[in-house]
N, CA and C atoms as an extended XYZ file, in Angstrom:
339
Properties=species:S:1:pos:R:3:atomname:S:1:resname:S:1:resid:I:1 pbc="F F F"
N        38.841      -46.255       38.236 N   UNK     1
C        39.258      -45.216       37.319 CA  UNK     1
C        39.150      -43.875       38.026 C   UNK     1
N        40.245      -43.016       37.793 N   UNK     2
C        40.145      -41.661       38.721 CA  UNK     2
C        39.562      -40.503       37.884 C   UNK     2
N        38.911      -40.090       37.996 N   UNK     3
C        38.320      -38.840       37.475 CA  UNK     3
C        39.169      -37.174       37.599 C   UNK     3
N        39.158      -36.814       36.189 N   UNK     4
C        39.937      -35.386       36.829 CA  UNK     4
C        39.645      -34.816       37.412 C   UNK     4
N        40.056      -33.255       38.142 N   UNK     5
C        39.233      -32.641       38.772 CA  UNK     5
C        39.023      -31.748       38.112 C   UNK     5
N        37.104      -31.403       38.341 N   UNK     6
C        36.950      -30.465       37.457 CA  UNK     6
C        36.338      -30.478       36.569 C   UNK     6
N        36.478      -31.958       35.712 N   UNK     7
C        36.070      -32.388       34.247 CA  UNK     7
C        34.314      -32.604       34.527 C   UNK     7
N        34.717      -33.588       35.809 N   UNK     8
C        32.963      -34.299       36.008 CA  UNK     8
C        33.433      -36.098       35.136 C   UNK     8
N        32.051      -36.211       35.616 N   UNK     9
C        32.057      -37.511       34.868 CA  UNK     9
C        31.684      -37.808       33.532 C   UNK     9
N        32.088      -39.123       33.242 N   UNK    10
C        32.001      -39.593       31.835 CA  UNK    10
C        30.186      -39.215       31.446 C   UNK    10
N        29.198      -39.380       32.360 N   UNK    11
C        27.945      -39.079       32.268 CA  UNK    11
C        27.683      -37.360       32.296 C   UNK    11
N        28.190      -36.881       32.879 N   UNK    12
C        27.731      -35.844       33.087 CA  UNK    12
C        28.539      -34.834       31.668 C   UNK    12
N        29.535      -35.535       31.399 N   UNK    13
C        30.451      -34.492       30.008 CA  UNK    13
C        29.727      -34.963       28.939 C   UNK    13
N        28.803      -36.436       28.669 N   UNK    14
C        28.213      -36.591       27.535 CA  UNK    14
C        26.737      -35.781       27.592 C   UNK    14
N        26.172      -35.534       28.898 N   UNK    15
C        24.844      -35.217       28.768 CA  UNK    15
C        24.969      -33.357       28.542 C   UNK    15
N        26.343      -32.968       29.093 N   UNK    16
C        26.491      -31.395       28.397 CA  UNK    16
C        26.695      -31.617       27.633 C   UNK    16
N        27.477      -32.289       26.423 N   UNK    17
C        27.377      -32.591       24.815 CA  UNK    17
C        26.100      -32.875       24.311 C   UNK    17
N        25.688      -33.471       24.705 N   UNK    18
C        24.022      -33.768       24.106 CA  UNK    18
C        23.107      -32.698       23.967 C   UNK    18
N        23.262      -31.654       25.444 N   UNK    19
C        22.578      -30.622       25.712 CA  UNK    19
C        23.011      -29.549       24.934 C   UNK    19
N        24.123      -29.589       23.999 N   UNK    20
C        24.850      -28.364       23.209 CA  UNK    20
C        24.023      -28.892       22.086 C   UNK    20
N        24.660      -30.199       21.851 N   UNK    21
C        23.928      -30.733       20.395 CA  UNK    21
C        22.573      -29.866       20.138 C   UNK    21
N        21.355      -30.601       21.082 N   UNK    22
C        20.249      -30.649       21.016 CA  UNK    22
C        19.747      -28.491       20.678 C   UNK    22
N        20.785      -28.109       21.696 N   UNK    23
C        20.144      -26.629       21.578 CA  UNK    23
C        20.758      -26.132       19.647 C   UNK    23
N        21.914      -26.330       19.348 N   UNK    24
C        21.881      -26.157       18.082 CA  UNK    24
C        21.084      -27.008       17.323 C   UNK    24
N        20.618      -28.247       16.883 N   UNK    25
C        19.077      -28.252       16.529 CA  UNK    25
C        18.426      -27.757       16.453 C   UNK    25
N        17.819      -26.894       17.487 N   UNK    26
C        16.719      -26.371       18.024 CA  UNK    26
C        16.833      -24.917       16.779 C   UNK    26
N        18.285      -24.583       17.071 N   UNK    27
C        18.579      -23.449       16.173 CA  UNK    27
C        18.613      -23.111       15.078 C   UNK    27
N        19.146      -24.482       14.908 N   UNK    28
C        18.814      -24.979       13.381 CA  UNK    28
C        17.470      -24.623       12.417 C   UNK    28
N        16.665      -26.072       13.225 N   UNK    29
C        15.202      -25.673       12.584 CA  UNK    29
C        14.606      -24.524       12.400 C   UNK    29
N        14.839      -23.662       13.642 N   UNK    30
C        13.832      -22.223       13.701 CA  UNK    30
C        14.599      -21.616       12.620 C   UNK    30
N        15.588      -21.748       12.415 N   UNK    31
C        16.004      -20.613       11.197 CA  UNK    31
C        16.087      -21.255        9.787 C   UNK    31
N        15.556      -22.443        9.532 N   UNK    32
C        15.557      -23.140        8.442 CA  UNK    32
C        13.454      -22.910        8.757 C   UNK    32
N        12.972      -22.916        9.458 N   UNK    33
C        11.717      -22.231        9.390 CA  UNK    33
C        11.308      -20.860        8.792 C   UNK    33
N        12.309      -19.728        9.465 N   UNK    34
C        12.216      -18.514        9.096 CA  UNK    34
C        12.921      -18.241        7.737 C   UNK    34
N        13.739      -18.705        7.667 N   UNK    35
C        14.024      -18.766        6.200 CA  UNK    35
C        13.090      -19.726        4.707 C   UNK    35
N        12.966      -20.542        5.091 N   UNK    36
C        12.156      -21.217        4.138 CA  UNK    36
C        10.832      -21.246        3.775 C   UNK    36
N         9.852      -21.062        5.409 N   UNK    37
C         8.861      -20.825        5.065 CA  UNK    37
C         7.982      -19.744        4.548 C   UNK    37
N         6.921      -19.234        3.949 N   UNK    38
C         6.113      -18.276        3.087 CA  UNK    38
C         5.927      -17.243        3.982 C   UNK    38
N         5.975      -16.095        3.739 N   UNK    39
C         5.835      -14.918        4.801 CA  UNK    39
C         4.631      -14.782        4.947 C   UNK    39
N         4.468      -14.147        6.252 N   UNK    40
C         3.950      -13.711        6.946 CA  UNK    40
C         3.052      -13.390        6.471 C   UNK    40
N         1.386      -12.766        6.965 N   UNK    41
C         0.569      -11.495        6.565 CA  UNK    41
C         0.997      -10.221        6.452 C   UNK    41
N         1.940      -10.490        7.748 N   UNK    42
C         2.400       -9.112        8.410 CA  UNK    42
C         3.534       -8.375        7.373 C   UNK    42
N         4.578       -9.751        7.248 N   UNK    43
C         5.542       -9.341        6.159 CA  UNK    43
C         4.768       -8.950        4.936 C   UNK    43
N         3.629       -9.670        4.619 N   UNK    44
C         3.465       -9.437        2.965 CA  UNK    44
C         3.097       -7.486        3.347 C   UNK    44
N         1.902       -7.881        3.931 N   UNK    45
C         1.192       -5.892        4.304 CA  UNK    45
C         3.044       -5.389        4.522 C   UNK    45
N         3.504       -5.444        4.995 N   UNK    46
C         4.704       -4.501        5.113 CA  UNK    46
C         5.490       -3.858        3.945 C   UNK    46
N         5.529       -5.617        3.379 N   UNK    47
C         6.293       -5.195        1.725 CA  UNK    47
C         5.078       -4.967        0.846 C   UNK    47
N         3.783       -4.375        0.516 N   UNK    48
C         3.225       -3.831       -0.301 CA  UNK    48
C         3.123       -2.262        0.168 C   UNK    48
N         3.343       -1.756        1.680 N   UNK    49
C         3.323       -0.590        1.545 CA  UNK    49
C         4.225       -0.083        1.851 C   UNK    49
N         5.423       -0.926        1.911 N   UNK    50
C         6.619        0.152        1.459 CA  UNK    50
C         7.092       -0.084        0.007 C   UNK    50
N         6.565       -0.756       -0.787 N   UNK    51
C         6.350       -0.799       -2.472 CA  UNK    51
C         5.633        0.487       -2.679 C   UNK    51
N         4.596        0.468       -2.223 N   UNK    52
C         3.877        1.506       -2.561 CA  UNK    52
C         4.402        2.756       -1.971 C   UNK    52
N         4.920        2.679       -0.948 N   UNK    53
C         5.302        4.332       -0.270 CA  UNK    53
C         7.189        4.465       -0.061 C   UNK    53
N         7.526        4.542       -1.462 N   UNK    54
C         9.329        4.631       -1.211 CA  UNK    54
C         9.208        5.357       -0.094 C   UNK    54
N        11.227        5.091        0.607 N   UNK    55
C        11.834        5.762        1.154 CA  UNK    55
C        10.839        6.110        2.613 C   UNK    55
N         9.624        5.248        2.877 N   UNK    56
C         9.051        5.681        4.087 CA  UNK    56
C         9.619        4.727        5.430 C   UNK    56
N         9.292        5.426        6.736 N   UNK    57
C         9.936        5.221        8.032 CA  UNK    57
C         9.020        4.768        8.836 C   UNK    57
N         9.902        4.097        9.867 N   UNK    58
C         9.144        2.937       10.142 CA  UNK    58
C         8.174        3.858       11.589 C   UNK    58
N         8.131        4.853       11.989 N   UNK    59
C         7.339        5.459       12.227 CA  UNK    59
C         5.806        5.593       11.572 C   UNK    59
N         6.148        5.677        9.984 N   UNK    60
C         4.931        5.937        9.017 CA  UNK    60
C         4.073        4.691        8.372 C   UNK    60
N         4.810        3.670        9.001 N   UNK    61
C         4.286        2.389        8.692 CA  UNK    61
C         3.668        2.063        9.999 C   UNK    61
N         4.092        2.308       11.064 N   UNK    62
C         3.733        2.163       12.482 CA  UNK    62
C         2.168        2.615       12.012 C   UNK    62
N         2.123        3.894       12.017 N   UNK    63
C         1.239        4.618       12.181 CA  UNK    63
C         0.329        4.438       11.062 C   UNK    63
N         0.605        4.095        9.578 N   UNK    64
C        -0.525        3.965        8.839 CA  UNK    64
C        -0.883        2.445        9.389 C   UNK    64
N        -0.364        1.294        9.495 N   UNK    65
C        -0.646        0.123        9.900 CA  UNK    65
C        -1.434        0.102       11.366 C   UNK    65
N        -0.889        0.694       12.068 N   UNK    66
C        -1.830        0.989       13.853 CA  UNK    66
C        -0.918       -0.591       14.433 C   UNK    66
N         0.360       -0.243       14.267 N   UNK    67
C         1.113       -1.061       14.616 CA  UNK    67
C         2.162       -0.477       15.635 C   UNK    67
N         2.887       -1.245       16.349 N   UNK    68
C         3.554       -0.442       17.707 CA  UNK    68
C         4.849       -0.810       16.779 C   UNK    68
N         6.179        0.539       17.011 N   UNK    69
C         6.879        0.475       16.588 CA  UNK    69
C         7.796       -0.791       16.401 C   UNK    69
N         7.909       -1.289       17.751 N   UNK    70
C         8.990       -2.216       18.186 CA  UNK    70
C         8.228       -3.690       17.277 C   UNK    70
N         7.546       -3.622       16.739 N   UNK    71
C         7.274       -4.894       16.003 CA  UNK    71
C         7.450       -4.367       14.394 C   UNK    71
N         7.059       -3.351       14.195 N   UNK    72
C         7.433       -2.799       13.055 CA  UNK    72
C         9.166       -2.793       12.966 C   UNK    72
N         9.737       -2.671       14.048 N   UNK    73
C        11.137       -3.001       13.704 CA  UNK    73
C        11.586       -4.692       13.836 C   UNK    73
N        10.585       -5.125       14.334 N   UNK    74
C        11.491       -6.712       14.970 CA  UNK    74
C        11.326       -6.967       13.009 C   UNK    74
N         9.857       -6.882       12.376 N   UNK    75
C         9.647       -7.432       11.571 CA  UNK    75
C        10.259       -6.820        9.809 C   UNK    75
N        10.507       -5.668       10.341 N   UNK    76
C        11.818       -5.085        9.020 CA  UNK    76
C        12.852       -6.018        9.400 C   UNK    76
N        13.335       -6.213       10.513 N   UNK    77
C        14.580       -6.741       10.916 CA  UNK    77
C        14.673       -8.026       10.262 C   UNK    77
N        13.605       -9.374       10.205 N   UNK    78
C        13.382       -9.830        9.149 CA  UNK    78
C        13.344       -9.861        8.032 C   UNK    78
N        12.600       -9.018        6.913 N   UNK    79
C        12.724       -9.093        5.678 CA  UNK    79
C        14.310       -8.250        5.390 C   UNK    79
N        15.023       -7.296        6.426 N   UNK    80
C        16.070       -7.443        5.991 CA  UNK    80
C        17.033       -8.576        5.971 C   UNK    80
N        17.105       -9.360        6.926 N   UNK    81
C        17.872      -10.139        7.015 CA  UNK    81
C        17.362      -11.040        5.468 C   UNK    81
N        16.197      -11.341        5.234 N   UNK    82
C        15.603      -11.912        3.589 CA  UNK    82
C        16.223      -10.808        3.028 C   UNK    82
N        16.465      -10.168        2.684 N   UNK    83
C        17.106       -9.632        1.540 CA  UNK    83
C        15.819       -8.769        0.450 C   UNK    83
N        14.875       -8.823        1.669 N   UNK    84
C        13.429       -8.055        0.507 CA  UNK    84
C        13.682       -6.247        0.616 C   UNK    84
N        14.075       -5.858        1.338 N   UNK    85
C        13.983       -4.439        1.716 CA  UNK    85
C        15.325       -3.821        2.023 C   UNK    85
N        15.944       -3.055        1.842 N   UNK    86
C        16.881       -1.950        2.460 CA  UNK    86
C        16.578       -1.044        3.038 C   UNK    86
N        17.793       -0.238        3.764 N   UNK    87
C        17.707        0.681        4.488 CA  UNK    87
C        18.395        1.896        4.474 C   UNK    87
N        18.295        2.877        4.266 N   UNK    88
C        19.434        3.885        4.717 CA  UNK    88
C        18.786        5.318        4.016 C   UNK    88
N        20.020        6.031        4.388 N   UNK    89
C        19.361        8.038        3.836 CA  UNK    89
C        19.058        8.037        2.638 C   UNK    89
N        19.783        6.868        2.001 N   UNK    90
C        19.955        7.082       -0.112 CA  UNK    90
C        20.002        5.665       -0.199 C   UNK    90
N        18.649        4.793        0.150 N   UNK    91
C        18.384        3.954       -0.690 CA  UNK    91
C        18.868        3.446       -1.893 C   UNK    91
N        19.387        2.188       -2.565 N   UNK    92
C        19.481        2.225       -3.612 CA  UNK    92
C        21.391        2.537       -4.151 C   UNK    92
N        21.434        3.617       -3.544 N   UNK    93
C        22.725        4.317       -4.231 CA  UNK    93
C        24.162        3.954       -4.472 C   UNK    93
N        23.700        2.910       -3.311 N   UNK    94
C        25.267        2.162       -2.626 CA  UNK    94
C        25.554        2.202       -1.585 C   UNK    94
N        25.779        4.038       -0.826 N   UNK    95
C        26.376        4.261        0.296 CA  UNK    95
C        25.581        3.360        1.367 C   UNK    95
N        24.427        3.384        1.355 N   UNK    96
C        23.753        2.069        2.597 CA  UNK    96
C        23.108        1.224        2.385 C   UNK    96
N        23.275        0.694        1.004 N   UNK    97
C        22.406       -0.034        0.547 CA  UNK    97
C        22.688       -1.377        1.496 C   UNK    97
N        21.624       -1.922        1.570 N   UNK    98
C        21.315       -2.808        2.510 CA  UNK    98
C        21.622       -2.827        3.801 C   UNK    98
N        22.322       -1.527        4.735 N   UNK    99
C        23.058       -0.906        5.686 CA  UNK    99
C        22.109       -1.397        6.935 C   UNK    99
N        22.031       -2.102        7.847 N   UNK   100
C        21.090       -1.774        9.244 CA  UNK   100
C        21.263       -1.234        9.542 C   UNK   100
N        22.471       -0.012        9.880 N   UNK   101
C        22.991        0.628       10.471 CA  UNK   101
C        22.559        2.285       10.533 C   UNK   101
N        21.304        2.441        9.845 N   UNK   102
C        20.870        3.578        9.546 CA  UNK   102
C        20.470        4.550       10.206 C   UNK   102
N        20.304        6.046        9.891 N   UNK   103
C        20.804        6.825       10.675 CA  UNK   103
C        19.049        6.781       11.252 C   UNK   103
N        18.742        7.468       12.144 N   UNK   104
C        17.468        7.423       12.880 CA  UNK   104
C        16.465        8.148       12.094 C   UNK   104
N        15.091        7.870       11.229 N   UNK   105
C        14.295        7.865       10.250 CA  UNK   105
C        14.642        7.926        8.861 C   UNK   105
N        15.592        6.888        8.709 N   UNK   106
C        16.224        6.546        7.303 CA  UNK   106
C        14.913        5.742        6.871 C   UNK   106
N        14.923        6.120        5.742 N   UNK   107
C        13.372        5.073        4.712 CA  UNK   107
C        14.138        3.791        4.658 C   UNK   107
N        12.902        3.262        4.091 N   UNK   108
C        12.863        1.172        3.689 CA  UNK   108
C        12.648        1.501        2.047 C   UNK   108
N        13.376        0.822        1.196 N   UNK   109
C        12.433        0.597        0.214 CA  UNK   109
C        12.551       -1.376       -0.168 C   UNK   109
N        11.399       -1.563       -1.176 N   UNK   110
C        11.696       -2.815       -0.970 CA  UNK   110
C        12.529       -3.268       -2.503 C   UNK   110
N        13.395       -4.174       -2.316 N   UNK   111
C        14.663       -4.391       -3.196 CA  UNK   111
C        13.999       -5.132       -4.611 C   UNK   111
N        14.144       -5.523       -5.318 N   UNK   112
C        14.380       -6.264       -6.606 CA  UNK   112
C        13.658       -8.039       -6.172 C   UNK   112
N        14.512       -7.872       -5.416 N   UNK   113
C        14.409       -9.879       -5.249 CA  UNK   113
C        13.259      -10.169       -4.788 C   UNK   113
C-alpha cells in the first residue's frame, strides 16, 4: 500500500487524532470543574467585599485584601466569566453592563445571580 506524501501513516494520523481527542478532554473537564464546582475562599472574600464596597477597583481590593493585582484580576476574570460581578464606569445601567472591556479603574459590583 503506498502512502501519500505528507499525510504520514495510518499510525501516526490516528495517534494525532487521539492526541487532539485527549487534549479536548482535558479541556473539557477543567472547565466543567471551574464551572461546576463551589467557589473558592478567594472568590467568596472577593464577592463579599465588593457587595459590601459598590463600584470599587480592583486596585482597592488589591490593597484592602494584601493581594497582588494580577490575581485580583485573573480571579474577577472568573466570577465574570460566572456571571457573579460586572464591570464598567456605570455599573448596572446597560452601557457596560457586564462589559470586560472597561475603561482603566472602572468598579466591580456584584450582580443579582
Amino acid at each position: 500500500m503506498t502512502e501519500r506524501p505528507g499525510v504520514g501513516t495510518r499510525d501516526e494520523r490516528m495517534e494525532a487524532v487521539y492526541a487532539q481527542m485527549e487534549a479536548i478532554s482535558r479541556r473539557a473537564v477543567a472547565r466543567n470543574r471551574r464551572t461546576s464546582a463551589p467557589l473558592t475562599v478567594v472568590q467568596h472574600t472577593l464577592l463579599t467585599f465588593i457587595a459590601s464596597t459598590p463600584a470599587c477597583r480592583s486596585i482597592d481590593i488589591a490593597q484592602a485584601l494584601r493581594l497582588n493585582r494580577s490575581t485580583i484580576s485573573r480571579q474577577v476574570g472568573d466570577l465574570l466569566e460566572l456571571g457573579l460581578v460586572e464591570i464598567g464606569d456605570d455599573v448596572g445601567s446597560g452601557a457596560e453592563s457586564g462589559s470586560a472591556q472597561a475603561t482603566r479603574g472602572a468598579g466591580a459590583e456584584r450582580t443579582a445571580r
